[in-house]
Coordinates of C-alpha atoms in Angstrom, one line a residue:
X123 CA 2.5 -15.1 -14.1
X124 CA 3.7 -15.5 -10.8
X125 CA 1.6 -16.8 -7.7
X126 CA 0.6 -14.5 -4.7
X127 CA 0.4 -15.4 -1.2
X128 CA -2.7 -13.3 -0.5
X129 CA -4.4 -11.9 -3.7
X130 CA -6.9 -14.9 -3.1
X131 CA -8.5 -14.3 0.0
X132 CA -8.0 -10.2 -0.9
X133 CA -10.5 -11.3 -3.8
X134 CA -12.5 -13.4 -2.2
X135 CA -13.2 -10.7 0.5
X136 CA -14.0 -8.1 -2.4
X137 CA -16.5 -10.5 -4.0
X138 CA -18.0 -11.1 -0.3
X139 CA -18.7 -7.0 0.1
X140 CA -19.9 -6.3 -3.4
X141 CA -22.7 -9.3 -3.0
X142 CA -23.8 -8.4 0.8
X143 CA -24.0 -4.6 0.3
X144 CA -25.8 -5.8 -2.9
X145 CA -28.2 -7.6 -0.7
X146 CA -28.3 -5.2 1.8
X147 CA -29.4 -2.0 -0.2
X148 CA -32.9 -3.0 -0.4
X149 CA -33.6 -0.9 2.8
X150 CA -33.1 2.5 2.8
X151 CA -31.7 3.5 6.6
X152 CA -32.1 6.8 8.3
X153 CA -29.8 7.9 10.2
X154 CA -31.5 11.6 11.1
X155 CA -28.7 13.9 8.9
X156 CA -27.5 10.8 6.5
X157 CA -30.3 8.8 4.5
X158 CA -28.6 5.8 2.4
X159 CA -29.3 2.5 1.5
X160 CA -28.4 0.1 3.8
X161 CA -25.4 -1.9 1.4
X162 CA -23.4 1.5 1.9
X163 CA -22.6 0.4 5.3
X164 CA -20.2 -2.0 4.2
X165 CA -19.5 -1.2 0.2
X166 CA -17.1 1.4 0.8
X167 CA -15.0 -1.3 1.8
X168 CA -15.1 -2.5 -1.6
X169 CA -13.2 0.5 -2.5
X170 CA -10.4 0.5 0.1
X171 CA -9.6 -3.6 -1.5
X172 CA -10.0 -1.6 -4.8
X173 CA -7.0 0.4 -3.7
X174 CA -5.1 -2.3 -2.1
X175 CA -5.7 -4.4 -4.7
X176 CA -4.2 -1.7 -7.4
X177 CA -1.2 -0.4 -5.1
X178 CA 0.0 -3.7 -4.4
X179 CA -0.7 -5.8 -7.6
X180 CA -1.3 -3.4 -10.5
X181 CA -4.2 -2.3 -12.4
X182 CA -4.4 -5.5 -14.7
X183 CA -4.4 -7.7 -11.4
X184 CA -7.4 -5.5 -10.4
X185 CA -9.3 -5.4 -13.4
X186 CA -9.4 -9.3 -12.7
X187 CA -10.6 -9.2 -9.8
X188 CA -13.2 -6.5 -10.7
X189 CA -15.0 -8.6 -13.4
X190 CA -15.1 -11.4 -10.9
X191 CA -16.9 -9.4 -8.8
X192 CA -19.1 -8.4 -11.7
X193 CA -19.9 -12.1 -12.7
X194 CA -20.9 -13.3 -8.9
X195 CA -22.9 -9.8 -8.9
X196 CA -24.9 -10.8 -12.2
X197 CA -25.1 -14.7 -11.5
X198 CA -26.8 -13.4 -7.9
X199 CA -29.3 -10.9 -9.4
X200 CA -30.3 -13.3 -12.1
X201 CA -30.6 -16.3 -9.6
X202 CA -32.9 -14.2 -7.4
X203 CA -34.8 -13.3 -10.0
X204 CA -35.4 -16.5 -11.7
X205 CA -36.0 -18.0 -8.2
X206 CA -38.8 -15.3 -7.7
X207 CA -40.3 -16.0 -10.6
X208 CA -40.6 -19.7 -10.3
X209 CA -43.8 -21.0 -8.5
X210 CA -44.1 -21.2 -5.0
X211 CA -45.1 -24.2 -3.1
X212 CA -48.9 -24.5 -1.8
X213 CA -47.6 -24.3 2.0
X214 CA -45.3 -21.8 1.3
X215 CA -47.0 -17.9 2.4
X216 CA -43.7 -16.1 2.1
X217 CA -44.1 -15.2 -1.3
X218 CA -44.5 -12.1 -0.7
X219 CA -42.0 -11.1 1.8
X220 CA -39.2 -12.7 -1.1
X221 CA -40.2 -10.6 -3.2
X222 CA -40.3 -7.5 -0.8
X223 CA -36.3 -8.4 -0.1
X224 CA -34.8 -10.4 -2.7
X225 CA -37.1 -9.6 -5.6
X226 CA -34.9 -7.5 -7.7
X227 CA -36.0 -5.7 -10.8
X228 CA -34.1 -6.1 -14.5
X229 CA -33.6 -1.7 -13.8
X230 CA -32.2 -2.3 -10.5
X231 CA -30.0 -5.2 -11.4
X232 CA -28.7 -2.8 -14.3
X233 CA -28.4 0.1 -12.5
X234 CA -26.1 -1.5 -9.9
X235 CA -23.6 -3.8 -12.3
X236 CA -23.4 -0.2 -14.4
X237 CA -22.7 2.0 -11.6
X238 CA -20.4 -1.1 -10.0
X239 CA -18.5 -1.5 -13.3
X240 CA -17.6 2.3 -13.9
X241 CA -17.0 3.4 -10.7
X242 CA -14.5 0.6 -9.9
X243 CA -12.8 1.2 -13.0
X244 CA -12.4 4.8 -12.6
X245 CA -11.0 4.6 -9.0
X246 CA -8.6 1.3 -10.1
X247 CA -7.6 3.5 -13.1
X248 CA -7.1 7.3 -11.2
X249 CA -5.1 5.3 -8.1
X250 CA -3.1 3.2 -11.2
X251 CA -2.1 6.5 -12.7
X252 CA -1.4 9.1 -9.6
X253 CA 0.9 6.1 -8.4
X254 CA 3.1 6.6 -11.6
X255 CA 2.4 10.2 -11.3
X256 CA 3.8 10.5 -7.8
X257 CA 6.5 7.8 -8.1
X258 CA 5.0 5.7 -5.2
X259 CA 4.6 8.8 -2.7
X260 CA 1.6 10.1 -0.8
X261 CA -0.6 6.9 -0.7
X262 CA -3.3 9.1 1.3
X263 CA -3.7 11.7 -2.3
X264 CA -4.2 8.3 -4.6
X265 CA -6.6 6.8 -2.7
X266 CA -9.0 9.3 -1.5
X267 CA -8.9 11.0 -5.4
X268 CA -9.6 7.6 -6.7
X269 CA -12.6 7.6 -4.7
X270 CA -13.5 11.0 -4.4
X271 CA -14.1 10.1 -8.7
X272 CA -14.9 6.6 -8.9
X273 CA -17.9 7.3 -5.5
X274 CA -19.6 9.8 -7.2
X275 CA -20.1 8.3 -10.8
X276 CA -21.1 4.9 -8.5
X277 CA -23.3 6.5 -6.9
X278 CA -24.6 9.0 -9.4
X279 CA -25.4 6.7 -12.0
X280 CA -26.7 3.8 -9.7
X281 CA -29.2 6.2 -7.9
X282 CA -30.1 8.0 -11.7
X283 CA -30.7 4.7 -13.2
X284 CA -32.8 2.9 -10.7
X285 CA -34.8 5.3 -9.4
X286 CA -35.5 8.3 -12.0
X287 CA -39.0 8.5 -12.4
X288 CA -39.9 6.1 -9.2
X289 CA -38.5 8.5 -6.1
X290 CA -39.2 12.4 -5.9
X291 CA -36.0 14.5 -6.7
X292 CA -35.4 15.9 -3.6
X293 CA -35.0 12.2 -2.1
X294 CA -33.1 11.0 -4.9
X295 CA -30.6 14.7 -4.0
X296 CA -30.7 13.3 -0.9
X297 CA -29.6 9.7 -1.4
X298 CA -26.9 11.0 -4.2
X299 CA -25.5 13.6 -1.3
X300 CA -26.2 11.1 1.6
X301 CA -24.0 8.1 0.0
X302 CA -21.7 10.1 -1.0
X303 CA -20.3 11.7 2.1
X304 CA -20.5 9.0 3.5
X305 CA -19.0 6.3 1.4
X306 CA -15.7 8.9 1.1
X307 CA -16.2 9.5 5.0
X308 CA -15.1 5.5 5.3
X309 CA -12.6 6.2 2.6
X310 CA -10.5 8.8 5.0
X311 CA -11.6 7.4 7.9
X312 CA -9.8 4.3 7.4
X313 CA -6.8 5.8 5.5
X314 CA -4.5 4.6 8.0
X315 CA -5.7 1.0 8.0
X316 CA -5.1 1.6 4.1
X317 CA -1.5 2.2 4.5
X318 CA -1.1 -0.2 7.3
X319 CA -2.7 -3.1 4.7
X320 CA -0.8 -2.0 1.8
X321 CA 2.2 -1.6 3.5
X322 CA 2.4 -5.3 5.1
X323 CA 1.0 -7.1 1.6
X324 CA 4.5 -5.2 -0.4
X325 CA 6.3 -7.0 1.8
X326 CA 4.7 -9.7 2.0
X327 CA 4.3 -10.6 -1.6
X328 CA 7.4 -8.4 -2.4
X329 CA 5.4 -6.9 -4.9
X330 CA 5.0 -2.8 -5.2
X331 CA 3.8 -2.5 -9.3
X332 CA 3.8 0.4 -10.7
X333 CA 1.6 0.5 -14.3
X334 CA 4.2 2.3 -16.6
X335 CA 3.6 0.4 -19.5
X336 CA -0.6 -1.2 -18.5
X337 CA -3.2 -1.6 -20.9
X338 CA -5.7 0.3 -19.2
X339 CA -8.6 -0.9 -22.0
X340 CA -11.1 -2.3 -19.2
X341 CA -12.4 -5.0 -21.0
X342 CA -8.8 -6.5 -21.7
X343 CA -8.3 -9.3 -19.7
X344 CA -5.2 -10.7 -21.3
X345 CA -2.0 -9.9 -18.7
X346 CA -0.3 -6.8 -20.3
X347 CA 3.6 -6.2 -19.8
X348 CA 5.3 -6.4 -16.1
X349 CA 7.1 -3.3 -15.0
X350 CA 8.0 -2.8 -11.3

């Protein structure tokens, strides 16, 4: 396997997102016609290193980087919650304000590595294939149909899981729609940032893979076969 000047501190910044906006969407935020929670300020930008990440290194590169994010996600949720549970000290009255933030739920933790692990899959997987599909061309078509798919099974099945039963249906309509537009809002928003990024790390790495011949089995972490 050969080294990568950059595919480091792309990860590193990919991990950073997915744990703040984690953090972060413990307050829903109104913004009069948009209602979201407040990590979907910044998580779109998970996707737009998702599509880097797969235009420049390949889908197999990605899927690496994706279960790293999944890991720090699950080692966080579990840490908060064993930290919650754990007895406060005597001179300690913020109990209940840790709880209120950082006090996250077994169905909340689920609902977000689910909806995290499918959606990033599906949008590393649609961009891996449309790239082969297109033979390199139309960057723009790869990466806002990646995340036109992978953005609304995300957020579908995040909002389903965590809060059926718990929110009214016409909030949880309006969280699903809300998110939605405007996660893919960011997506073409910052299209031209995309290609600028992508266009830089090719030649920076000298690397432009194209996944002819990828294992696309998510859960196989072994490198598959190289092919340019």
């Amino acid at each position: 396997m050969r080294g990568f000047r950059h595919l480091d501190t792309i990860t590193a910044l990919f991990v950073t997102v997915l744990l703040i906006s984690n953090v972060t969407s413990t307050k829903i935020v109104d913004f009069g016609i948009f209602t979201f929670d407040g990590g979907t300020l910044l998580f779109p930008l998970s996707y737009i290193f998702g599509d880097i990440l797969t235009e420049v290194y390949g889908y197999a590169r990605s899927r690496k980087v994706i279960w790293t994010g999944f890991m720090a996600a699950l080692v966080m949720s579990v840490t908060f919650m064993v930290v919650g549970a754990l007895p406060a000290a005597t001179d300690w009255p913020h109990q209940e304000a840790y709880d209120q933030i950082l006090g996250l739920t077994p169905r909340i933790v689920m609902a977000s590595l689910i909806a995290y692990v499918v959606g990033e899959f599906s949008n590393s997987f649609i961009l891996a294939k449309l790239k082969v599909a297109t033979k390199g061309r139309q960057l723009w078509v790869r990466t806002i149909s990646s995340t036109l798919v992978g953005q609304v099974l995300d957020t579908g099945l995040f909002i389903a899981i965590a809060f059926w039963g718990l929110f009214p249906p016409s909030l949880m309509v309006t969280l699903v729609v809300s998110n939605y537009i405007f996660k893919c809002g960011v997506e073409i928003l910052f299209t031209p940032i995309t290609y600028g990024l992508t266009g830089w790390l090719k030649h920076q790495e000298n690397e432009d893979f194209y996944d002819r011949h990828t294992n696309f089995n998510p859960f196989h972490l072994l490198p598959g076969p190289m092919s340019r």
